[in-house]
XYZ file of C-alpha atoms in Angstrom:
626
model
C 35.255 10.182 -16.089
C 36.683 13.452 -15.281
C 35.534 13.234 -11.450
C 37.647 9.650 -11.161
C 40.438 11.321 -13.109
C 40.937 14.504 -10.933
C 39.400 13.570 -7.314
C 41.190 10.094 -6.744
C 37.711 8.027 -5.488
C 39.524 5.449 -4.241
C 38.638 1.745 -3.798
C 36.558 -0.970 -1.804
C 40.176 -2.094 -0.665
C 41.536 1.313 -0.133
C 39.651 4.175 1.024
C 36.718 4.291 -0.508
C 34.712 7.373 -1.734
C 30.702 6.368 -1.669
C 29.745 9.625 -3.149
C 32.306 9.607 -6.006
C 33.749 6.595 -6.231
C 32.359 3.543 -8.493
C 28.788 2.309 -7.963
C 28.472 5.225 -5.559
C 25.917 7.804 -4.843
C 26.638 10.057 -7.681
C 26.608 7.699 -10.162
C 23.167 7.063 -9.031
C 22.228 10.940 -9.342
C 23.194 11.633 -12.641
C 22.033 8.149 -14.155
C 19.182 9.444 -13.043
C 19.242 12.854 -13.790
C 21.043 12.071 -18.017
C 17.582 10.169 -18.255
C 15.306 13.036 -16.530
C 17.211 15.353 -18.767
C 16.487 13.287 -22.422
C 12.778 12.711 -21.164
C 11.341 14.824 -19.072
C 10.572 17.641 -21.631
C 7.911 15.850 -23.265
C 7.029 14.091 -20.125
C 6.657 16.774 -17.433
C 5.952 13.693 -15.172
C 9.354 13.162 -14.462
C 10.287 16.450 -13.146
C 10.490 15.144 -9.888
C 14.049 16.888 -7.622
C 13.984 13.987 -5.023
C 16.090 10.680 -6.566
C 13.974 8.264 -5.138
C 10.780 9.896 -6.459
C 12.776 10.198 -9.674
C 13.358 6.440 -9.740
C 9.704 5.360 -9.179
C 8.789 7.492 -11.747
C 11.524 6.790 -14.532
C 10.432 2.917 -13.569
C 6.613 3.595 -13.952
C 7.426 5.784 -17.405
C 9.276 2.442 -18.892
C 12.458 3.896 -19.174
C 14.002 1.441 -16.266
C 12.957 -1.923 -15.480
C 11.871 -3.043 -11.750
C 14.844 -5.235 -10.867
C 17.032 -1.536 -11.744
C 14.768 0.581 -9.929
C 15.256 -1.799 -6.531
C 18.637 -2.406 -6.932
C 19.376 1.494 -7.829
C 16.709 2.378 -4.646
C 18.293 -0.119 -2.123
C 22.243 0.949 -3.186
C 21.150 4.535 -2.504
C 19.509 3.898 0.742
C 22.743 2.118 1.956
C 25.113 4.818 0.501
C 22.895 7.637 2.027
C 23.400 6.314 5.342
C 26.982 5.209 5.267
C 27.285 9.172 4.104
C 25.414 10.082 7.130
C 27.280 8.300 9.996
C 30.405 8.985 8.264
C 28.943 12.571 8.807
C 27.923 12.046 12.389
C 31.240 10.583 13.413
C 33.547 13.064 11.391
C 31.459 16.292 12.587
C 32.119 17.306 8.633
C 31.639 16.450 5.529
C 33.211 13.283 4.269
C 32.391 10.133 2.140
C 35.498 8.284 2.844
C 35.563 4.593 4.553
C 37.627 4.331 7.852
C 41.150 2.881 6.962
C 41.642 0.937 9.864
C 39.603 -2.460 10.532
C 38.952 -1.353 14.072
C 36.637 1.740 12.573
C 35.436 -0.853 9.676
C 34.006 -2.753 12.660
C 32.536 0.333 14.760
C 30.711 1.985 11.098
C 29.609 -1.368 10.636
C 27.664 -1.648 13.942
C 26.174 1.746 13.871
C 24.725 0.602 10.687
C 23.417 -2.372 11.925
C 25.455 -4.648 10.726
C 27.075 -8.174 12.646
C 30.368 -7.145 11.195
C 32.976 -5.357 8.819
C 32.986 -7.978 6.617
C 29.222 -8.238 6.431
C 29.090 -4.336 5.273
C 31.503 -4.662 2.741
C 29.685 -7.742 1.117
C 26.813 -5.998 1.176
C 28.317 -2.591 -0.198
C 30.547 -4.645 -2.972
C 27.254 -5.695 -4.387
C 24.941 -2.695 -4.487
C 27.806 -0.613 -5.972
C 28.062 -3.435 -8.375
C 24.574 -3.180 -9.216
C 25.096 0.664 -9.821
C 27.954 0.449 -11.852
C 26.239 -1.971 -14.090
C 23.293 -0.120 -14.693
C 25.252 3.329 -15.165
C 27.701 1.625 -17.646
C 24.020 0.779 -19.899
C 24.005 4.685 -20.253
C 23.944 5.146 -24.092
C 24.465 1.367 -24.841
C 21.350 -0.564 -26.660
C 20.386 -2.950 -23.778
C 20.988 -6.667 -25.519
C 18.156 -9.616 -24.674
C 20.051 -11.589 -21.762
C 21.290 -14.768 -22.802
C 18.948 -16.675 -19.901
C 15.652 -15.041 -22.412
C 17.053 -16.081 -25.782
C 17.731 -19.349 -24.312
C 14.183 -19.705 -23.258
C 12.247 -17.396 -26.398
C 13.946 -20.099 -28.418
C 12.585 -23.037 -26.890
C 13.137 -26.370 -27.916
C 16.275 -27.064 -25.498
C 16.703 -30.041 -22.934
C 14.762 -29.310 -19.870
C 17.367 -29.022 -17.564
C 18.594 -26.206 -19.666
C 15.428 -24.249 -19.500
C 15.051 -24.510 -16.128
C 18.443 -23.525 -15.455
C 17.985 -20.431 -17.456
C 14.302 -19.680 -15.750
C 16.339 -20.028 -12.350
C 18.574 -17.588 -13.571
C 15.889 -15.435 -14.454
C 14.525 -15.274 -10.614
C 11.808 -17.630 -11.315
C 11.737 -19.840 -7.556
C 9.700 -23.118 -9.412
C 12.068 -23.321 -12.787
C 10.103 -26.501 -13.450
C 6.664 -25.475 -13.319
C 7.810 -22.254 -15.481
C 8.784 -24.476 -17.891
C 5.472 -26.232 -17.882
C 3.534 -22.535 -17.418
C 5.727 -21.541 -20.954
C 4.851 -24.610 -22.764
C 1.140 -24.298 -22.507
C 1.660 -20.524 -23.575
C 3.797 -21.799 -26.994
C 0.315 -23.774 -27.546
C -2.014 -20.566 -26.777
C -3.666 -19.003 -29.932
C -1.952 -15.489 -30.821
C 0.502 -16.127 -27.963
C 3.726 -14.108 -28.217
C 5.749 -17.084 -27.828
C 3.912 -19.169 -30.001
C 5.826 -21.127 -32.849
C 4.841 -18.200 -35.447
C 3.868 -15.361 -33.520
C 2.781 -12.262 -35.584
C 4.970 -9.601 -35.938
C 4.090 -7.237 -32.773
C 3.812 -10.512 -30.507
C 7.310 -11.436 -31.800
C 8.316 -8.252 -30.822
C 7.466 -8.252 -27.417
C 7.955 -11.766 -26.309
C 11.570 -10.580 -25.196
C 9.965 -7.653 -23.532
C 7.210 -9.571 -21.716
C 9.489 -12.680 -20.284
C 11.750 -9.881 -18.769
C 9.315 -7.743 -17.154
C 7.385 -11.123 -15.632
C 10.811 -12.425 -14.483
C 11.117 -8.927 -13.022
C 8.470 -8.489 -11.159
C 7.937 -8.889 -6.895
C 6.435 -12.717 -8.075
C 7.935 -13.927 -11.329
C 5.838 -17.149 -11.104
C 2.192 -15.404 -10.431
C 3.064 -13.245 -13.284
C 3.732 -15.800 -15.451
C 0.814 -17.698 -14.370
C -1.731 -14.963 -15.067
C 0.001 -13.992 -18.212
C -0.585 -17.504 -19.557
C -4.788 -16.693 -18.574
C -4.568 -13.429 -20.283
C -2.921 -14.757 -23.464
C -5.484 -16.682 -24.889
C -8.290 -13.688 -23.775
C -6.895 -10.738 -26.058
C -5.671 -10.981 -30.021
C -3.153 -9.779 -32.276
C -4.058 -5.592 -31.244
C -3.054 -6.127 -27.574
C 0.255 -7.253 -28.406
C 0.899 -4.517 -30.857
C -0.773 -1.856 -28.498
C 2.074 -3.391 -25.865
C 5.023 -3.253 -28.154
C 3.624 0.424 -28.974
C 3.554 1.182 -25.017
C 5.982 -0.013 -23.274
C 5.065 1.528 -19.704
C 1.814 -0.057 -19.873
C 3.637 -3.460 -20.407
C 5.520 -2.976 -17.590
C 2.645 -2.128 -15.578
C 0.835 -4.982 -16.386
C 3.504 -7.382 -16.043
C 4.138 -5.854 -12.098
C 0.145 -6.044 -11.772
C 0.612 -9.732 -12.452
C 2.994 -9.926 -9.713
C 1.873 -8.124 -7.228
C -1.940 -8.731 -6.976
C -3.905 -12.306 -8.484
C -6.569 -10.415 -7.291
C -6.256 -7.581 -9.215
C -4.990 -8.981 -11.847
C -7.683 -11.258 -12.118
C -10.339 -8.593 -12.165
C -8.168 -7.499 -15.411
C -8.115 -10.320 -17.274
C -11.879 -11.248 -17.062
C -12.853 -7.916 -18.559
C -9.831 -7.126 -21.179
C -11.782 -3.739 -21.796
C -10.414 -2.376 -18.886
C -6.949 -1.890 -20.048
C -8.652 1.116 -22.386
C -10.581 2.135 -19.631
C -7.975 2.052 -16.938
C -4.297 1.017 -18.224
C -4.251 3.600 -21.127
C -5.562 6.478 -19.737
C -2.671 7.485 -17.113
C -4.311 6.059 -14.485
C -5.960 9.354 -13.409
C -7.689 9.931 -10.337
C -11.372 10.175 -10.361
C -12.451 12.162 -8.150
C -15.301 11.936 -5.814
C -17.473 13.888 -7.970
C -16.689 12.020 -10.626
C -17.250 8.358 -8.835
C -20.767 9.976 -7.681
C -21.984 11.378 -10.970
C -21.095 7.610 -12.396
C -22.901 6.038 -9.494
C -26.074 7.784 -10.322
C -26.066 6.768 -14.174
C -26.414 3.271 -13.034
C -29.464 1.398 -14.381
C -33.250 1.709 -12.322
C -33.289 -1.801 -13.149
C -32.623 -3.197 -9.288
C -30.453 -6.302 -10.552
C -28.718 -4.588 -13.423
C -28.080 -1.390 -10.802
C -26.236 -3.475 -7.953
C -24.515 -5.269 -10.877
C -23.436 -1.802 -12.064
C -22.291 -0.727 -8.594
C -20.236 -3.819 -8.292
C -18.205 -2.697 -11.915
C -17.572 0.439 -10.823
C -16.187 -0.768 -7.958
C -14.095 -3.227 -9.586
C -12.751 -0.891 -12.351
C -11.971 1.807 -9.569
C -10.034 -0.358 -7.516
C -8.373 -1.680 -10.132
C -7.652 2.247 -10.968
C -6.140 3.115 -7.517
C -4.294 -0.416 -7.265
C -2.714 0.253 -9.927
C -1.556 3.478 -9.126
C -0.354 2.413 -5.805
C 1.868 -0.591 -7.808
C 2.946 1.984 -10.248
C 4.385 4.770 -7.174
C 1.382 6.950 -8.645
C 0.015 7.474 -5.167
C 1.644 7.959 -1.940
C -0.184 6.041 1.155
C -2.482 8.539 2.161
C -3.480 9.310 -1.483
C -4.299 5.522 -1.319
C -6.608 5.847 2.317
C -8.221 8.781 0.686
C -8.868 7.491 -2.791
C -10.546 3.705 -0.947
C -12.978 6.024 1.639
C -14.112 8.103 -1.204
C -14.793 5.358 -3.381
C -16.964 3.359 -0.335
C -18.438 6.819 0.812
C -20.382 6.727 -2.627
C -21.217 3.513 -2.965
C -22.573 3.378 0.518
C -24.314 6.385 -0.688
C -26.042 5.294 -3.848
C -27.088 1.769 -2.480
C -28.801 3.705 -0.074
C -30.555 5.874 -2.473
C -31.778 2.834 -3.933
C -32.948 0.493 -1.161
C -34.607 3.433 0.381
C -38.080 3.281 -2.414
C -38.497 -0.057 -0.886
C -39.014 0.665 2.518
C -42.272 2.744 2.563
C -42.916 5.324 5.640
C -38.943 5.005 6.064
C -38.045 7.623 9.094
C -35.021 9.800 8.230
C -31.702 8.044 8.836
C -27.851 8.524 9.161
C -25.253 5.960 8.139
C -22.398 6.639 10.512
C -18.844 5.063 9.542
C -16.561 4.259 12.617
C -13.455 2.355 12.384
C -10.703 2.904 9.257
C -13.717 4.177 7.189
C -14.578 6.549 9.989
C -11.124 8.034 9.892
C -10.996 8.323 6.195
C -8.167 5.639 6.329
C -9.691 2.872 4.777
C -7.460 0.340 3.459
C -7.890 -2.792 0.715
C -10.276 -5.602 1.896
C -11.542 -3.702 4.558
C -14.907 -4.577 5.865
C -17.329 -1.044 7.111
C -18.189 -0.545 10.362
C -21.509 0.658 10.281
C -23.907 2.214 12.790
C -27.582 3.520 12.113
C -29.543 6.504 13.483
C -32.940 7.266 13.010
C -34.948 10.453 14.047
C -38.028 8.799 15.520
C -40.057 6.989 18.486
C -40.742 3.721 18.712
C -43.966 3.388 15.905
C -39.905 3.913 13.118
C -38.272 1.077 14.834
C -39.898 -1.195 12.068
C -39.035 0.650 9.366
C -35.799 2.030 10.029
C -34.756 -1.528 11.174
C -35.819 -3.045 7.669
C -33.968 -0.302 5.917
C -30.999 -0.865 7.670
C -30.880 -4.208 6.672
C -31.861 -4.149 3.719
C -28.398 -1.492 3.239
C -26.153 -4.082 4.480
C -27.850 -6.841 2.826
C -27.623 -4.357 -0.541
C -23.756 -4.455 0.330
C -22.715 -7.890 0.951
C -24.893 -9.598 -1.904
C -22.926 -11.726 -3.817
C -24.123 -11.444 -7.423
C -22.702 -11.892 -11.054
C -20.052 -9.119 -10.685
C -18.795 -9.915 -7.204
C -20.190 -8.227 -3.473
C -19.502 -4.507 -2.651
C -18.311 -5.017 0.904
C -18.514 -6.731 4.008
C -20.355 -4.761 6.950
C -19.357 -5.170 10.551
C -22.505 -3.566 12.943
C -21.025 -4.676 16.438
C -19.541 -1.157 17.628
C -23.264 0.098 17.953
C -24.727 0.579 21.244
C -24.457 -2.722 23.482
C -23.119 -4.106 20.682
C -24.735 -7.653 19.585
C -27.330 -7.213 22.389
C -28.018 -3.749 21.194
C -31.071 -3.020 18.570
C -29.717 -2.870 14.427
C -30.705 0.580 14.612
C -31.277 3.501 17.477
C -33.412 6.682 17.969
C -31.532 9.885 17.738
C -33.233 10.472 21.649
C -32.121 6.488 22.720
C -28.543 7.386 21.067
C -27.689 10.361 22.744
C -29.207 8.951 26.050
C -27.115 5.591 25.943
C -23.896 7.729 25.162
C -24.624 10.392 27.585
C -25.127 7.919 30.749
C -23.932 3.858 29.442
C -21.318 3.815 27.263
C -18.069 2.415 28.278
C -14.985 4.533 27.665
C -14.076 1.566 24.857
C -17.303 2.908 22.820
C -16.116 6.267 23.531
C -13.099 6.129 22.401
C -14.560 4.038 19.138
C -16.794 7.742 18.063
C -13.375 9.561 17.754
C -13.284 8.084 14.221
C -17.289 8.041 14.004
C -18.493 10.300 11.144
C -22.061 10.606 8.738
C -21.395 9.236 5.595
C -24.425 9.523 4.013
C -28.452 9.760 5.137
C -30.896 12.632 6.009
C -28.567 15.984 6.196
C -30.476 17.555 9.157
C -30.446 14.590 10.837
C -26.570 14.254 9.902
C -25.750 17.348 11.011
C -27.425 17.047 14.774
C -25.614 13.734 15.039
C -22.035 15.248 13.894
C -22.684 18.258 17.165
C -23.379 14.779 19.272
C -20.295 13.316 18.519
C -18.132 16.304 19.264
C -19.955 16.998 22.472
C -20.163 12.945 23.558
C -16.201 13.062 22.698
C -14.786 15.788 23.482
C -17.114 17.041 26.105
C -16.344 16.977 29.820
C -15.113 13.430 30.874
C -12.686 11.414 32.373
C -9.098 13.219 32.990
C -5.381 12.276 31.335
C -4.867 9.812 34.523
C -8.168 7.439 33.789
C -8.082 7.623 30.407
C -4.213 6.533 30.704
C -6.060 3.491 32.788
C -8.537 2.296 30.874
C -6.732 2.306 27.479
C -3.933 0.424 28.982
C -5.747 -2.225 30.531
C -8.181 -2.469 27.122
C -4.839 -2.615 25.274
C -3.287 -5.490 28.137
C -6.432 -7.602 27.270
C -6.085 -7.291 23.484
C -2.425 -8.284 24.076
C -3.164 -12.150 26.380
C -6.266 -12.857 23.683
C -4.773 -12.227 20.177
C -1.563 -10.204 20.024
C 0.827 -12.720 18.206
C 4.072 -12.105 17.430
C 4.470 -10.785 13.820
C 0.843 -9.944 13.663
C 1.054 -6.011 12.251
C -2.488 -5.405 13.668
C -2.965 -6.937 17.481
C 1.021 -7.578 17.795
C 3.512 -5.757 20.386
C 4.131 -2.280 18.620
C 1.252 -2.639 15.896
C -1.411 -0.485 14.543
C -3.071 -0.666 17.536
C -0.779 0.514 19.755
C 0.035 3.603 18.055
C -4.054 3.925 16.928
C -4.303 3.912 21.048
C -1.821 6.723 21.691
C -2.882 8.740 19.500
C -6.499 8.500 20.707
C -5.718 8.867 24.188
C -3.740 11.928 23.090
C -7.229 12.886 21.678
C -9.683 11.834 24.465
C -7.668 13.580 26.924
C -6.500 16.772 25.680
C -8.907 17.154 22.932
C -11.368 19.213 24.853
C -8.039 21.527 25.100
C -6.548 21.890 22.230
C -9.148 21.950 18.571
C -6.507 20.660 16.560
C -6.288 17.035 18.306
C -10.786 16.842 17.419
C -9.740 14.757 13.927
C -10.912 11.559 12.949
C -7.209 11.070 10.721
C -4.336 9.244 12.744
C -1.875 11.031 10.464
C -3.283 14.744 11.625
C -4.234 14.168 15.025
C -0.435 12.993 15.513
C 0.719 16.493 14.123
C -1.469 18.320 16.296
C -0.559 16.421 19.234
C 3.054 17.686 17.756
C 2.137 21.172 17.255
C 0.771 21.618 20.888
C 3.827 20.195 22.301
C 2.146 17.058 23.881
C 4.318 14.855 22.139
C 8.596 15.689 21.028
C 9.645 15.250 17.714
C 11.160 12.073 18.137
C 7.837 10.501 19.448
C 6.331 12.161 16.748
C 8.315 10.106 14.091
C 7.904 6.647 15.847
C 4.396 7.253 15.718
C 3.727 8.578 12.249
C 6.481 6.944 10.639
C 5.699 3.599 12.667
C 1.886 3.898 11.371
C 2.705 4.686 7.695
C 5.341 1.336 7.687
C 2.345 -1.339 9.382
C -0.307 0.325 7.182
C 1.845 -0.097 3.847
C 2.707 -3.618 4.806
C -1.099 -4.304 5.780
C -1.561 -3.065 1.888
C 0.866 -5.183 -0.003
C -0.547 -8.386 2.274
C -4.165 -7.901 1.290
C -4.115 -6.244 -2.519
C -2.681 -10.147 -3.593
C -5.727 -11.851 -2.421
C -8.122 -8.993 -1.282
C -8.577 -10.607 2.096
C -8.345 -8.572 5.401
C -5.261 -10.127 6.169
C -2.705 -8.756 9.394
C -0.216 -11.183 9.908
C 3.243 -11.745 7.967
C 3.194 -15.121 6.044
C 5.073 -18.266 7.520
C 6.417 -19.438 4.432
C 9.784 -17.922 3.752
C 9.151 -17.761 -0.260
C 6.168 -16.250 0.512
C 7.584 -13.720 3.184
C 10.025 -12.940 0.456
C 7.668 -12.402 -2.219
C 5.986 -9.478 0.674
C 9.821 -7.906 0.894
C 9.652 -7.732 -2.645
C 6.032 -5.674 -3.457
C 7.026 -3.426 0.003
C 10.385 -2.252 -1.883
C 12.886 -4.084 0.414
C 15.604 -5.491 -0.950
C 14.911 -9.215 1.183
C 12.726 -10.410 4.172
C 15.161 -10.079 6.494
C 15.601 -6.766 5.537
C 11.580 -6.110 5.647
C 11.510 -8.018 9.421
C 14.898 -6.107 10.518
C 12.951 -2.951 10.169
C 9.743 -4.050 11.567
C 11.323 -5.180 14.871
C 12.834 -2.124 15.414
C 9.732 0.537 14.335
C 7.238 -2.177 16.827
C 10.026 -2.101 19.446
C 9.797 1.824 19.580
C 6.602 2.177 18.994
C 5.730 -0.136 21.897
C 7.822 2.069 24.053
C 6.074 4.989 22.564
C 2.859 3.916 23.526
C 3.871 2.812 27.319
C 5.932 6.477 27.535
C 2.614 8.335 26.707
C 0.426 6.132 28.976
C 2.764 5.761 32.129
């Protein structure tokens, strides 16, 4: 109050101030910082200095809802960089709009937008949204009139699905239908006579599902988890309101997830009320090796540890608990030991068994592994040709170990093509046949498929002969900067007439695999030169390549920032279904829906920025190749 007294923060008509005036950026700040202030002293989790880490983790604490973290996140992104190109322009620091319609039009256009008139929609409504929220500051938050309307039921139709409209729901009339069935569900919160806690959060519940990236998943899957938990769930949600939240954004974000939750109700002890904290890999081996001897009841076993850990780290990911590469780290360990302990126990049923190294290549090779990724697998075996059998029937009985389908689901798909001469080639190779075919056959393709190759589990002496292999088949003397340049290019031309499509994040102009391809040329040429670039990560290779000045900073950020942006989206496409999937979704609802679980404000918002980051990094990758 004292700030619009004294300092004059003028209007959206006149002058405008977007760091003091109304709905502006410090509004923002201390709305977040009044609730960091009441809260964070019992929970040190949201001591957090950055406001945009603040928000995700005043949303995941239950102290904002998701529709005002997104609209709080998206007005501060705006406001942030109308400050900066004010900035730019000015050469000092300012906050104030241009006066004249003429500058209007020019901000307006460095921003990105068609016109002035387009920015100042779009700026009238996110300060709105601020101003809203901050005025809620002290004030008990009263149940919207679009919930009461529905909670109380019994109204005509077309004013239900009015009010479910309202509410963001994008099929009013099958909500309707979806709330009905729950009104007729045993111990259902919105049930004629609900018990006491249920009462209490039905308000709760119908606001955080109507809040969430997919209001009409959520409310789907909450009407199959109803009738699977009693009267104690409801209370333990009324009692914990974070973990309501949670599940109500788990509902929208991932069927698949969600799914896994509902069948086995147990798992909101195991996983939902405990923090969500990381397990780490010791912790996901030591559990591994308590599974039953009993073969059926020990793959079984495998496959719920798998499910319950997945459902741990999606969950953090929904919640803002992990960052991206927390998420890459967290799926590799978890495959690294399963791969591990399957092998442990297929390998009693393979008598005379030579000793053998599973090597990952691929996402799992770099340690990048993402959801519904399948392994890329290769096997080496230290032996003549009397092991062939035997190795060969252990290998397959590994990926056949993996990809079972049984009672509690499969553990994962395994993809054995990048092993020498691929199809053609045998399942399995002699250490003396592997370093032979790599030393004198391999095309610079499979050479440039071992910078990610690593052991992940097998004979350690073995392993470690085959991890000096690698380095020396890699980064050993080779082609120079010039053919590598050649070969890449021309691999990367094919990939681009057979599948790249146009928004297809993977094979597409500008996608993963144009920036996985610069950075691995970075690494097959000037790796033997500089130790730093000898990584199997995207992320570090890219800051070595950085640090020894073979790429600027600018380059640097296309790339990284480029990789981070595909990989995310890749994420939030297959954690719904957990299918490898690559390519945005034709159907606009359902292109929306993406926007919403990536944290943009709208699809064309989402697309707007993928354009641009494949545009540049495109360009990147024919700058470092040319």
């Amino acid at each position: 109050r004292r700030i619009k007294a004294e300092l004059e923060p003028g209007t959206l008509e006149d002058s405008f101030d977007v760091k003091l005036g109304e709905g502006g950026i410090r509004e923002i700040e201390f709305f977040v910082q009044a609730l960091q202030l009441l809260h964070a002293g019992k929970n040190p989790t949201l001591r957090e200095r950055s406001t945009r880490g603040a928000l995700e983790r005043l949303f995941f604490a239950g102290l904002i809802s998701e529709v005002e973290r997104r609209a709080l996140a998206d007005a501060y992104e705006l406001l942030r960089q109308i400050e900066h190109r004010l900035q730019l322009e000015a050469g000092r620091q300012t906050h104030r709009l241009p006066r004249t319609v003429a500058d209007l039009e020019i901000l307006a256009r460095r921003l990105g937008f068609a016109d002035a008139g387009e920015l100042m929609a779009r700026l009238a409504q996110r300060t709105r949204d601020v101003a809203g929220i901050f005025a809620t500051l002290g004030v008990e938050k009263p149940i919207r009139s679009e919930l009461a309307l529905v909670l109380h039921g019994g109204r005509p139709p077309e004013e239900t699905e009015a009010a479910l409209a309202a509410l963001g729901f994008r099929d009013p009339a099958e909500a309707a239908a979806q709330l009905d069935l729950l009104r007729r569900r045993p111990a259902s919160p919105f049930g004629a006579n609900p018990a006491a806690p249920a009462a209490r959060v039905a308000p709760a519940l119908l606001d955080e599902l109507a809040a969430s990236p997919d209001p009409d998943q959520a409310l789907r899957l909450c009407g199959d988890f109803a009738p699977r938990v009693g009267d104690g769930m409801w209370q333990l949600l009324d009692e914990n309101r974070p973990v309501l939240r949670l599940l109500a954004t788990l509902f929208g974000t991932s069927a698949f997830l969600a799914k896994s939750l509902i069948q086995k109700p147990e798992l909101i002890d195991a996983v939902l009320l405990s923090g969500l904290p990381r397990r780490t890999r010791a912790d996901l081996t030591r559990e591994a090796a308590e599974v039953p001897a009993d073969p059926e009841a020990a793959w079984n076993a495998l496959r719920r540890l798998k499910t319950e850990e997945l459902l741990r780290i999606g969950l953090a990911d929904v919640a803002g608990e992990l960052d991206l590469d927390d998420v890459f780290e967290a799926l590799s360990d978890m495959a690294d030991v399963l791969i591990g302990r399957t092998l442990e126990l297929v390998l009693p049923t393979v008598p005379g068994a030579p000793p053998l190294v599973v090597l990952g290549l691929g996402k799992l090779g770099a340690r990048e592994l993402g959801y519904a990724s399948d392994l890329d697998l290769v096997f080496v075996f230290d032996g003549g040709v009397d092991e062939m059998d035997a190795a060969s029937r252990l290998a397959q009985r590994l990926v056949g170990a993996l990809g079972a389908h049984l009672e509690e689901g499969r553990l994962y798909e395994v993809d054995t093509r990048l092993r020498p001469s691929g199809r053609q080639g045998t399942l399995v190779s002699s250490l003396a046949a592997w370093q032979r075919y790599h030393a004198e056959s391999a095309a610079p393709w499979e050479r440039q498929a071992l910078v990610r190759a690593r052991v992940v589990c097998g004979d350690a002496a073995l392993g470690r002969t085959v991890e000096d292999d690698l380095a020396l088949f890699v980064y050993g003397p080779g082609p120079g900067p010039s053919e590598w340049a050649a070969a890449i290019a021309a691999m990367r031309d094919k990939i681009d007439r057979e599948l790249g499509r146009e928004g297809d994040l993977k094979a597409g102009r500008g996608g993963i695999l144009d920036i996985e391809f610069a950075t691995q040329f970075l690494q097959l040429a000037y790796g033997g030169l500089h130790d730093g670039l000898r990584t199997r990560s995207t992320f570090a290779a890219l800051r070595a390549a950085r640090e020894a000045g073979l790429i600027d900073d600018d380059t640097y950020g296309t790339l990284d920032g480029g990789y981070r942006f595909l990989r995310k989206i890749e994420n939030r496409l297959r954690i719904v279904h957990d299918r490898p999937i690559h390519e945005f979704p034709k159907d606009p609802a359902e292109l929306d829906k993406l926007a919403r679980r990536a944290g943009f404000a709208s699809a064309p918002a989402m697309l707007h920025a993928y354009r641009d980051l494949a545009a540049a990094a495109r360009a990147a990758f024919r700058r470092l190749l040319s």
